[in-house]
Coordinates of C-alpha atoms in Angstrom, one line a residue:
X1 CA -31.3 -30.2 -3.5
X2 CA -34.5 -29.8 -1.4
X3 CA -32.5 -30.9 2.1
X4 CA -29.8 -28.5 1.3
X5 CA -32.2 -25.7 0.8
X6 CA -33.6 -26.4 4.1
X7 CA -30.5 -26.6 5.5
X8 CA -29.0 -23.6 4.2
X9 CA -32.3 -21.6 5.3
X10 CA -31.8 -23.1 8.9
X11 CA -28.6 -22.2 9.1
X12 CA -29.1 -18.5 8.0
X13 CA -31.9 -17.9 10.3
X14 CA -29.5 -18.7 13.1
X15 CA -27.0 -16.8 12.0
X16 CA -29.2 -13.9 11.2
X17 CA -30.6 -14.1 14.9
X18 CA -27.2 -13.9 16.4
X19 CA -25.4 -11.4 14.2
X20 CA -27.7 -8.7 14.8
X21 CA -28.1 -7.3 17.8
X22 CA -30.8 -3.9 18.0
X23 CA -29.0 -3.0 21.2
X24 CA -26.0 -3.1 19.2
X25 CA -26.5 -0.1 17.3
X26 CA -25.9 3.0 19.0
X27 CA -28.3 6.1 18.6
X28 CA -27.3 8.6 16.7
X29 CA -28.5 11.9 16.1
X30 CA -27.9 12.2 12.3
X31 CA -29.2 15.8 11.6
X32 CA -26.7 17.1 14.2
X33 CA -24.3 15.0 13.0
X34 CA -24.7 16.2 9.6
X35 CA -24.7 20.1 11.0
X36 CA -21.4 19.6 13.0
X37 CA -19.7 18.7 10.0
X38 CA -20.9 21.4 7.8
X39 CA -19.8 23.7 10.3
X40 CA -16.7 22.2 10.5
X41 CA -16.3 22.3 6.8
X42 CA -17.4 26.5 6.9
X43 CA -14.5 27.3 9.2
X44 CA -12.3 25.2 7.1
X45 CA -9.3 27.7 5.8
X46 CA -6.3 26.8 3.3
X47 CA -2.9 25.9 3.9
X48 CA -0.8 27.4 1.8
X49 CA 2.5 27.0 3.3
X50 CA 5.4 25.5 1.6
X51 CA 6.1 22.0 2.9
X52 CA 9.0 21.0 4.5
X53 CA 8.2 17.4 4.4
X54 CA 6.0 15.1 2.4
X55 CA 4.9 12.1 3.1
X56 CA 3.0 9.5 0.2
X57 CA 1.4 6.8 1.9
X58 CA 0.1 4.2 -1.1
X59 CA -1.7 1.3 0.0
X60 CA -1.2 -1.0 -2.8
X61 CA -4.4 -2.3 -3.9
X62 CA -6.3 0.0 -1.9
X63 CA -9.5 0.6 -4.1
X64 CA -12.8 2.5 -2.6
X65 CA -14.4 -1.0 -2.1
X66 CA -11.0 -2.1 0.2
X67 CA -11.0 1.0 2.3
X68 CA -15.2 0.5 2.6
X69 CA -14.9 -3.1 4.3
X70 CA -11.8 -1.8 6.3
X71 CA -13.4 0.8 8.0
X72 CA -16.2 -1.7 8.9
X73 CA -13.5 -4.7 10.2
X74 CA -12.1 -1.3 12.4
X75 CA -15.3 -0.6 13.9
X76 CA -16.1 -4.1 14.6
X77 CA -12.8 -4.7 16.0
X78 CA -13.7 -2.1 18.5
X79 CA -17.1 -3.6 19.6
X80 CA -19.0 -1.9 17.1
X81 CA -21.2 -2.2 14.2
X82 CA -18.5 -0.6 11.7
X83 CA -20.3 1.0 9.5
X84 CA -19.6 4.6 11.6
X85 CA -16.1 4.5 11.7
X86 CA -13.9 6.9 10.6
X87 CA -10.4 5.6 9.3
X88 CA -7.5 8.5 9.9
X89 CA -7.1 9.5 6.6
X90 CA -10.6 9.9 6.1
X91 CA -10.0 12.7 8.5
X92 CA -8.2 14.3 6.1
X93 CA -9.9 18.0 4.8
X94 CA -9.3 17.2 1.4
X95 CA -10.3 14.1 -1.0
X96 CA -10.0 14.1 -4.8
X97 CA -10.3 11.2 -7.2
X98 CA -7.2 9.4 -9.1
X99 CA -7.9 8.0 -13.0
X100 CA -5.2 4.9 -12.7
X101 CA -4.7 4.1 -16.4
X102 CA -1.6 3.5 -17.8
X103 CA -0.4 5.0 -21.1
X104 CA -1.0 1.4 -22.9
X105 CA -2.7 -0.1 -20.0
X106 CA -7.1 0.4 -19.0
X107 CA -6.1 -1.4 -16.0
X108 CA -3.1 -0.5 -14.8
X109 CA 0.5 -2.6 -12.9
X110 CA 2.1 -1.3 -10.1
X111 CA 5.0 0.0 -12.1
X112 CA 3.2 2.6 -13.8
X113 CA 0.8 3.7 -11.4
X114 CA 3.8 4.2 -9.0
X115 CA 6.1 6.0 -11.8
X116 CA 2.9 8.7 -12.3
X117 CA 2.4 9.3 -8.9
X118 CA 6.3 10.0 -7.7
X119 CA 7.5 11.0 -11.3
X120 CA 4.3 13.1 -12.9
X121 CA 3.9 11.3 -15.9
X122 CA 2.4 8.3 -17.0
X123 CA 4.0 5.3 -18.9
X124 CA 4.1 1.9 -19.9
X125 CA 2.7 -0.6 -18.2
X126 CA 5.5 -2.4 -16.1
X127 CA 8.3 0.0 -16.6
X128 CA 9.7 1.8 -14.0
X129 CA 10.9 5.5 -13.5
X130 CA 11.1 6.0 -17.1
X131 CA 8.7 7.7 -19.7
X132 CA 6.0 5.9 -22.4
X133 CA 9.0 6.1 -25.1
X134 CA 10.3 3.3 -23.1
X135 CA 9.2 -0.1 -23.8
X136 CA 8.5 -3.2 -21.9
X137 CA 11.6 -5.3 -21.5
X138 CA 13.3 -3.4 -24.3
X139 CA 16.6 -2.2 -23.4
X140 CA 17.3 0.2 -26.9
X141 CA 14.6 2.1 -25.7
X142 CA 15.9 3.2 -22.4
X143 CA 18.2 5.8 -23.0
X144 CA 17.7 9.6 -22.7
X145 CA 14.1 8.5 -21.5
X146 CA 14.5 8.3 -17.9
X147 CA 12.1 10.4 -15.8
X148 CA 14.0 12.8 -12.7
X149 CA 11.5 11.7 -9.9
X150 CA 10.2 13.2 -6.3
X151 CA 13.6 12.1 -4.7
X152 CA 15.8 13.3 -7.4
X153 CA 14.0 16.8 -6.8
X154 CA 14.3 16.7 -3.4
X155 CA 17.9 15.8 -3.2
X156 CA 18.1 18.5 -5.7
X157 CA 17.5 21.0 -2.9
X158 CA 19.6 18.9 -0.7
X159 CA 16.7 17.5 1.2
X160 CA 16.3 13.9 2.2
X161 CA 14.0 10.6 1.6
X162 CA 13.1 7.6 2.6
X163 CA 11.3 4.2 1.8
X164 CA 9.1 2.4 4.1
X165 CA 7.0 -1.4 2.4
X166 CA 6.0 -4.4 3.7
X167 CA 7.2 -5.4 0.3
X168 CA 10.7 -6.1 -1.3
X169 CA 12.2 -3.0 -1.3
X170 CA 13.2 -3.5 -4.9
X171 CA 9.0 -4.7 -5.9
X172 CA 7.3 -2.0 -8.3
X173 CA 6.0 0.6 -6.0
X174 CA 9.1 1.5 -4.0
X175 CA 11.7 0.9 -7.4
X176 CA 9.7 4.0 -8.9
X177 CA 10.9 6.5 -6.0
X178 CA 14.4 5.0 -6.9
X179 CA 14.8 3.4 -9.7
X180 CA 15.0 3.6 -13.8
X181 CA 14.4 0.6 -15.9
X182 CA 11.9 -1.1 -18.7
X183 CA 11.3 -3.9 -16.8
X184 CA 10.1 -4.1 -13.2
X185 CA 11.1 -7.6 -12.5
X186 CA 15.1 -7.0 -12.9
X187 CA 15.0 -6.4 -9.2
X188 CA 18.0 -8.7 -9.0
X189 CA 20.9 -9.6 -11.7
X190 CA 19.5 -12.9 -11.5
X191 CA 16.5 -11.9 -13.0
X192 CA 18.2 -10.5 -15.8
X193 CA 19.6 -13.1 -17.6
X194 CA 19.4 -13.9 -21.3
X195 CA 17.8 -10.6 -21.9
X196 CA 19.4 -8.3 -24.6
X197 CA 20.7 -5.8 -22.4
X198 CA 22.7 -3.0 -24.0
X199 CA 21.5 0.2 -23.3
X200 CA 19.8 -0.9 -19.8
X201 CA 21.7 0.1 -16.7
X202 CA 22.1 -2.5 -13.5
X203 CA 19.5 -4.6 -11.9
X204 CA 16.8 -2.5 -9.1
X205 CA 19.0 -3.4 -6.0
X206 CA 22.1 -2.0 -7.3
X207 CA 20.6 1.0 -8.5
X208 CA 19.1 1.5 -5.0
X209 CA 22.8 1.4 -3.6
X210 CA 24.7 2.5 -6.1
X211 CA 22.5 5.8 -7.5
X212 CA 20.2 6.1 -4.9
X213 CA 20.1 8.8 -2.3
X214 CA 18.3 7.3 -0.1
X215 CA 18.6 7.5 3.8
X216 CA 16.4 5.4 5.1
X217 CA 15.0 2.1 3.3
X218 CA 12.9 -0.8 5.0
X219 CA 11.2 -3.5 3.7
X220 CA 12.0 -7.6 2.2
X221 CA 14.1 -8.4 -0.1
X222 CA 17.3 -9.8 1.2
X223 CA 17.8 -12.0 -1.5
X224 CA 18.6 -9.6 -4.4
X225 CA 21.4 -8.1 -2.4
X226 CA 23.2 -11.4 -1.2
X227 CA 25.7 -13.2 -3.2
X228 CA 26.1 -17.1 -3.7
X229 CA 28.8 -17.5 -0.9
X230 CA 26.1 -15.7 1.6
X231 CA 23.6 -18.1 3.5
X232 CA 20.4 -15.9 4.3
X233 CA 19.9 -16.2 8.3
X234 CA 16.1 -17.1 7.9
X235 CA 15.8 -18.7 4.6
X236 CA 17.9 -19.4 1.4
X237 CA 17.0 -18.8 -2.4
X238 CA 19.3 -19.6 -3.8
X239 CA 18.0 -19.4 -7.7
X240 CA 17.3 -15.6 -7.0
X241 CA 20.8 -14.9 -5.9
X242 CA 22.9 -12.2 -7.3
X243 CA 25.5 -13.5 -10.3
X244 CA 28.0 -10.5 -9.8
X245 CA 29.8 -11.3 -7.0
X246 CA 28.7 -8.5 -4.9
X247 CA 27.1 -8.3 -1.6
X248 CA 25.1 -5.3 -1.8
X249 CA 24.5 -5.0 1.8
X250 CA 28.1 -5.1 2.7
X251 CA 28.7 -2.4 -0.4
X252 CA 26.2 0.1 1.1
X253 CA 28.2 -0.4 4.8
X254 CA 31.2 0.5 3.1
X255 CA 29.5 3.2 1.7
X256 CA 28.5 4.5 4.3
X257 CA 31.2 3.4 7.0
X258 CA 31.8 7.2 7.8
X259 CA 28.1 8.2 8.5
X260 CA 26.1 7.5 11.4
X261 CA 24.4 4.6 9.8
X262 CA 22.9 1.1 10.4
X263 CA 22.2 -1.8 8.8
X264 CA 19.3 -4.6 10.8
X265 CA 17.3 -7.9 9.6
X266 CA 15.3 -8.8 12.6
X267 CA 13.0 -6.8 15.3
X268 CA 15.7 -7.1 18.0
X269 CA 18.3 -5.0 16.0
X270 CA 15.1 -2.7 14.5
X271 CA 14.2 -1.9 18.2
X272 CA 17.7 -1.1 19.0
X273 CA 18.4 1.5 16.2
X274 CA 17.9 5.2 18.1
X275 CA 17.0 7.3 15.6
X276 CA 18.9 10.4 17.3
X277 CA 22.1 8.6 17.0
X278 CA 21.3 7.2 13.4
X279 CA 21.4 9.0 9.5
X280 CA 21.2 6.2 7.8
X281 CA 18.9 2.8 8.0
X282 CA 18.7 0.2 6.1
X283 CA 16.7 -2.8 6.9
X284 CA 15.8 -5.7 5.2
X285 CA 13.5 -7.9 7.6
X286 CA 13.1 -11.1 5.1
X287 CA 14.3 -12.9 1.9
X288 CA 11.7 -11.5 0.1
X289 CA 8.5 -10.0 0.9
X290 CA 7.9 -9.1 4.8
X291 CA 4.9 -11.0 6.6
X292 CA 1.4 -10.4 6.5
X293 CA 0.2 -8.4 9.6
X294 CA -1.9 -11.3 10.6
X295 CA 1.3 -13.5 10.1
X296 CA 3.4 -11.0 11.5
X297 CA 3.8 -12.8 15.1
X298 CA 4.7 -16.5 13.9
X299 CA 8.2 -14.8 12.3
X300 CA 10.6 -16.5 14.6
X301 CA 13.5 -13.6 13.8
X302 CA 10.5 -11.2 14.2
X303 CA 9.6 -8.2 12.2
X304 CA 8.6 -4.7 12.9
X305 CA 5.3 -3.8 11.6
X306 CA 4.5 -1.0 9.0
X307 CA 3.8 1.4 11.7
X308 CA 7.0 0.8 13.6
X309 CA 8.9 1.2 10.7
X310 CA 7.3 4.4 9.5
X311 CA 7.7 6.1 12.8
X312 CA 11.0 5.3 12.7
X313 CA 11.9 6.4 9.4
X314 CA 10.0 9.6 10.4
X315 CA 12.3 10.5 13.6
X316 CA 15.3 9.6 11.7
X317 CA 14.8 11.9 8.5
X318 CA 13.3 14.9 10.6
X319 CA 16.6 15.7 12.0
X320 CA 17.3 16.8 8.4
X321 CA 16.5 20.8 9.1
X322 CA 15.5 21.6 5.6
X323 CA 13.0 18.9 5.8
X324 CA 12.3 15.0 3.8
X325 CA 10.2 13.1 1.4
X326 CA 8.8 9.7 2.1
X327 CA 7.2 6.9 0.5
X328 CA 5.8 4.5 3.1
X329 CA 3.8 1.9 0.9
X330 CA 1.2 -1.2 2.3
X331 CA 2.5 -4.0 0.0
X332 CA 0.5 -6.5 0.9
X333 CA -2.8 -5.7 0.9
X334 CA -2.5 -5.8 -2.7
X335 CA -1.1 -9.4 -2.3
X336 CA -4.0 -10.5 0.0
X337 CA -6.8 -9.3 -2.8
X338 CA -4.6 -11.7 -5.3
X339 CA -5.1 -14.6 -3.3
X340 CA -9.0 -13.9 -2.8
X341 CA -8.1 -13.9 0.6
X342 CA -9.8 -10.5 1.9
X343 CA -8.9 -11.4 6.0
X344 CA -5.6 -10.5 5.3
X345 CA -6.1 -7.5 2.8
X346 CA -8.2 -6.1 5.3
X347 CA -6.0 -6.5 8.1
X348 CA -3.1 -5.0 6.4
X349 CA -5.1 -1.8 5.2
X350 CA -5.4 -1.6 9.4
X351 CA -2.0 -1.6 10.1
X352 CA -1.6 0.7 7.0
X353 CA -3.5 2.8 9.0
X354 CA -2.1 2.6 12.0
X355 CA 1.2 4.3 10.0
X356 CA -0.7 7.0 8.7
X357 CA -1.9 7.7 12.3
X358 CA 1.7 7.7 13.9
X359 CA 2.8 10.1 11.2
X360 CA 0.0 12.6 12.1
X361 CA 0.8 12.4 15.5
X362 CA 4.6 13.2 14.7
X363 CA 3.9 15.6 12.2
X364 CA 3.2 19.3 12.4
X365 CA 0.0 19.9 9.5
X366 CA 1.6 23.4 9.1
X367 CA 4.7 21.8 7.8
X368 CA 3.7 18.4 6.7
X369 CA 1.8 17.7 3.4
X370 CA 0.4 14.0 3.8
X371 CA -1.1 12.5 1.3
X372 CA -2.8 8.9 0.9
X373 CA -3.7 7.2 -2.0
X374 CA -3.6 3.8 -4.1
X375 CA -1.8 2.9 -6.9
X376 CA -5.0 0.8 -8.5
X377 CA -8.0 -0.9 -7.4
X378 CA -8.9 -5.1 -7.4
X379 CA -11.8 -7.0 -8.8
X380 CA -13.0 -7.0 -5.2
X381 CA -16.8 -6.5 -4.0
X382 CA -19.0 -5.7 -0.8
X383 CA -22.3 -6.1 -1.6
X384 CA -25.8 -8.6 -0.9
X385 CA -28.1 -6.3 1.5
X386 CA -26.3 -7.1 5.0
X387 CA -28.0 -5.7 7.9
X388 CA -25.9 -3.2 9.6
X389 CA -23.2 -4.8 12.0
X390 CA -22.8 -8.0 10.2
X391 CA -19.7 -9.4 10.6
X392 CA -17.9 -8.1 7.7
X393 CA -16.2 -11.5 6.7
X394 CA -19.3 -13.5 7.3
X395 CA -22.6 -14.3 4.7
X396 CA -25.2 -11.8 3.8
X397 CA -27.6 -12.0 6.2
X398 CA -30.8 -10.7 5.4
X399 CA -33.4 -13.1 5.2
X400 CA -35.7 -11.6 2.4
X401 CA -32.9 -10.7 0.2
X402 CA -30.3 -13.6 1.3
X403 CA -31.2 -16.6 -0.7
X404 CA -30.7 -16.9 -5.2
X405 CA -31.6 -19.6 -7.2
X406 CA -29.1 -22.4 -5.8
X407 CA -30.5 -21.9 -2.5
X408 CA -26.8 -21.4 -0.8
X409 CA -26.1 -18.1 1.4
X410 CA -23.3 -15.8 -0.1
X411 CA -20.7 -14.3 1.6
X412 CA -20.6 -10.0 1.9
X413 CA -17.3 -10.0 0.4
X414 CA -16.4 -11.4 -3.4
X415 CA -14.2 -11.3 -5.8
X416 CA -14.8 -11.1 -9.5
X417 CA -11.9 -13.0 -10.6
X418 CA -9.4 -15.6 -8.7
X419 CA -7.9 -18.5 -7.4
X420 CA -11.3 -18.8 -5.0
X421 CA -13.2 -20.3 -7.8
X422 CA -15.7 -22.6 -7.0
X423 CA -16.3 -25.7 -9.9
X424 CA -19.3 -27.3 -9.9
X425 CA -22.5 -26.4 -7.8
X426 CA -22.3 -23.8 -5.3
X427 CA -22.6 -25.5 -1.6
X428 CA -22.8 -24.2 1.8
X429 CA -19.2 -26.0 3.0
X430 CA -17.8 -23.4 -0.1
X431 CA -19.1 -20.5 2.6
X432 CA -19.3 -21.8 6.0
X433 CA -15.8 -21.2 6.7
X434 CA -15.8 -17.5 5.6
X435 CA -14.3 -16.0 8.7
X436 CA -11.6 -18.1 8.9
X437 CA -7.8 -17.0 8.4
X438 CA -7.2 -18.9 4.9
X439 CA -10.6 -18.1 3.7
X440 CA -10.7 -17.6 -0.6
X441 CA -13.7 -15.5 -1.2
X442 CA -16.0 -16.7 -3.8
X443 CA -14.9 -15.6 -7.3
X444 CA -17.1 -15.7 -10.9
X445 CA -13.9 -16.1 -13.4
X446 CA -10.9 -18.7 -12.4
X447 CA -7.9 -17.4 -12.2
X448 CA -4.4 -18.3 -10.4
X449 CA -4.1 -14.9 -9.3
X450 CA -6.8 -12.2 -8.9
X451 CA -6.3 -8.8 -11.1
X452 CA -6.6 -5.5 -10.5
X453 CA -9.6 -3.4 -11.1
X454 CA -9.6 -0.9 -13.3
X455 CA -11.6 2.2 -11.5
X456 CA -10.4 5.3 -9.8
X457 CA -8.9 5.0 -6.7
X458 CA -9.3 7.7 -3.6
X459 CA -6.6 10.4 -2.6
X460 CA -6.8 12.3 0.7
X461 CA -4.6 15.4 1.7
X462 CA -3.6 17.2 5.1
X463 CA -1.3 19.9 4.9
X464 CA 0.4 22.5 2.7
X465 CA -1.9 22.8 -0.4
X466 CA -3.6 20.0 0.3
X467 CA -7.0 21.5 -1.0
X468 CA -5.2 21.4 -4.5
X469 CA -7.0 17.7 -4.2
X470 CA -9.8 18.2 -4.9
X471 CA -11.8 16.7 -7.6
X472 CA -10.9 13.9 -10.3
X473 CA -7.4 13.9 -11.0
X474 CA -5.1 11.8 -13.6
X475 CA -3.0 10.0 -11.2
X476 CA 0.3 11.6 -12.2
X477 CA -0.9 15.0 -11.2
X478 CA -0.2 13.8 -7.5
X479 CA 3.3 14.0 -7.9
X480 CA 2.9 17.8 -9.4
X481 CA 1.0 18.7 -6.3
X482 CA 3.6 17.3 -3.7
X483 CA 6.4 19.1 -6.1
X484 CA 4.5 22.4 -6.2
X485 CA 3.9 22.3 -2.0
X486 CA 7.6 21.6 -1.0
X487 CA 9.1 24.1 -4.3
X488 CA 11.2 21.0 -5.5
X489 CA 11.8 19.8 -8.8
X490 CA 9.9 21.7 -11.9
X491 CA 7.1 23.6 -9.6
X492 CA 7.1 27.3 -9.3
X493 CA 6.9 28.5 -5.6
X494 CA 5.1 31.9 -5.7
X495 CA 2.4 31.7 -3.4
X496 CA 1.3 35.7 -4.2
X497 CA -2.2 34.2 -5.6
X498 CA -3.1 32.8 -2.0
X499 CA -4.4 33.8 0.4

């Protein structure tokens, strides 16, 4: 125990000398600093347009804790310390709080943070664009009790929408801007089996092409649309195929055989779509969930990334003159915190990023509500006294407050739940590794899979009444804001009370 200490101590003294260098950190006025941004906060006036477009980003998983160690992996990404960065929608004038609860749920699933955010109200735990009468799983329950969503409005005032996730397009967070069902994992007929069914309607992926309006959808998910006789061109699942017969994807090209429309599966066909010339996209770029940003490049087929795919769903849905909703979600980041595997979280919230950017930049503000939010937060932590610029995926490294009673270095970033577990006594081979790709972060309680947290989760607006966040919020409140901006669905549009 004694030569590990010493070890351990050696080790962290070199890491501390290398990690931090004084030169490193830029001077900074701070009092002028702080002065610039009141003044830019005094001048600050309200939008109170009515929107012609809305845009809900949601990174999935996204707690304060996640956007916190992403700002810092952006800065240092750029040759910087981190800390000072300023991550787009942190730009954003206006920033209110979200309370993620679910009506049965402290902490909450992505089904029912997702329903309250696109539907304005909350529900059940793992139901899906229908209210808390509705039960999990339980088909009886179902009817009469389906919620009229952000889409439904906006088609209501013949306006269009689209979906943008790195996830299946048929997973819990884009299903709530389309579908209505009590269970969020009938994404497929397969999936539906042996269930008492009466009073349910279809499966997710026939309800997105069968009673969905939707003109643009990207994302995974290939294999709740193909039937048995269909091989998938990158890889089969066979188990997960549909049981109906139907190919879904060749049912929404007959669909829409008379509209300008399009359907792709790989980057070559994505890159090819020209968004002047096309109404209607849909693309499904894997058999289930897309890639991981940082996996992104092995995809022999390749795959368009987050921010291609939003800018392109953008162009495509503002030719519609009386404007568009759109959901563009980050899947995956709440798929990396699962695995304890923060690298690739973190990444994906920067690609996340990089969306929101390219739909500021191809937005007008006047016109334009944006919002950004998270459905829920995870169990994840930043925390043990790091100096400032320490790489954000490395081990505390302050050498008076580095060091507990094992004697073993910890890393900045933990989990308190997981599949990064480690038995036994702590060691320093459970840490030396930290800023590698497949990294687990160190976890308290075992788990297979890490859960979400249970705290409130950011929002930031730009935009047309975007200073109506502006405090703590329930999370369902969202979707009464963007309703109220664009005058869709049950908001009143009298803007005499503004100035």
């Amino acid at each position: 125990m004694f030569r590990q200490t010493i070890l351990c101590h050696l080790h962290f003294t070199i890491v501390f000398i290398g990690a931090v260098n004084p030169a490193f950190i830029p001077k900074t006025n701070w009092f002028a600093d702080a002065q610039k941004e009141l003044q830019r906060s005094l001048r600050a006036q309200r939008n109170t347009n009515i929107a012609k477009n809305v845009i809900l980003f949601v990174g999935d998983g996204m707690g304060v804790s996640t956007v916190s160690a992403a700002r810092i992996l952006r800065g240092q990404l750029q040759g910087r310390p981190g800390e000072e960065t300023v991550l787009e929608f942190e730009k954003f004038p206006h920033v209110g709080m979200s309370k993620t609860y679910a009506n049965d749920l402290q902490t909450p699933d992505s089904a029912s943070t997702a329903t309250a955010m696109m539907c304005g109200e909350k529900t059940n735990g793992y139901t899906v664009g229908v209210n808390d009468n509705v039960k999990v799983g339980n088909c009886s329950s179902q009817p009469g009790n389906e919620l009229r969503c952000i889409t439904d409005w906006f088609q209501d005032e013949g306006r269009s929408s689209g979906v943008v996730t790195t996830t299946r397009v048929t997973h819990a967070t884009p299903a709530a801007a389309y579908a209505k069902t009590p269970n969020r994992n009938w994404e497929g007929d397969s999936l539906m089996e042996g269930y008492p069914l009466e009073g349910c309607g279809k499966d997710i992926a026939h309800q997105l092409v069968f009673n969905s309006t939707l003109k643009v959808v990207m994302g995974g998910g290939r294999v709740f649309f193909r039937d048995n006789t269909t091989t998938d061109p990158e890889w089969d699942i066979p188990d997960f195929k549909r049981r109906d017969g139907l190919d879904l994807v060749a049912e929404w090209k007959k669909m829409n055989k008379h509209k300008r429309a399009k359907y792709v599966w790989n980057k070559a066909q994505f890159d090819k779509v020209d968004p002047s010339k096309t109404d209607h996209l849909l693309g499904l770029f894997e058999a289930s969930h897309m890639n991981y940003e940082l996996d992104r490049a092995s995809d022999i087929a390749g795959e368009p990334s987050l921010a291609e795919m939003a800018e392109k769903a953008i162009k495509i849905l503002r030719k519609d003159p009386k404007g568009f909703f759109l959901l563009v979600e980050g899947g995956r980041i709440d798929h990396g915190h699962h695995q304890n595997n923060a690298m690739r979280a973190l990444h994906d919230v920067l690609v996340f990023e990089d969306a929101v950017k390219k739909a500021v930049q191809l937005t007008n503000e006047k016109e334009t509500l944006i919002i950004v939010s998270a459905d829920h937060s995870h169990v994840f932590t930043m925390a043990g006294y790091s100096l400032r610029g320490n790489d954000i995926f490395g081990m505390s490294n302050n050498p008076t407050k580095n060091f507990d009673m094992d004697g073993v270095p910890y890393t900045t970033l933990s989990y308190a739940n997981g599949p990064g577990h480690r038995y036994g006594y702590r060691n320093i081979s459970d840490v030396i590794n930290s800023t590698s790709l497949d990294f687990k972060q160190e976890t308290t309680v075992p788990l297979r899979s890490e859960t979400h947290g249970g705290e409130d989760v950011a929002i930031y607006a730009r935009g047309p009444m975007s200073h109506l966040i502006h405090g703590v919020h329930e999370q369902h409140y969202i979707a009464h804001v963007m309703a109220y901006a664009a005058c869709v669905g049950p908001s009143m549009c009298d803007r005499s009370g503004y100035k």
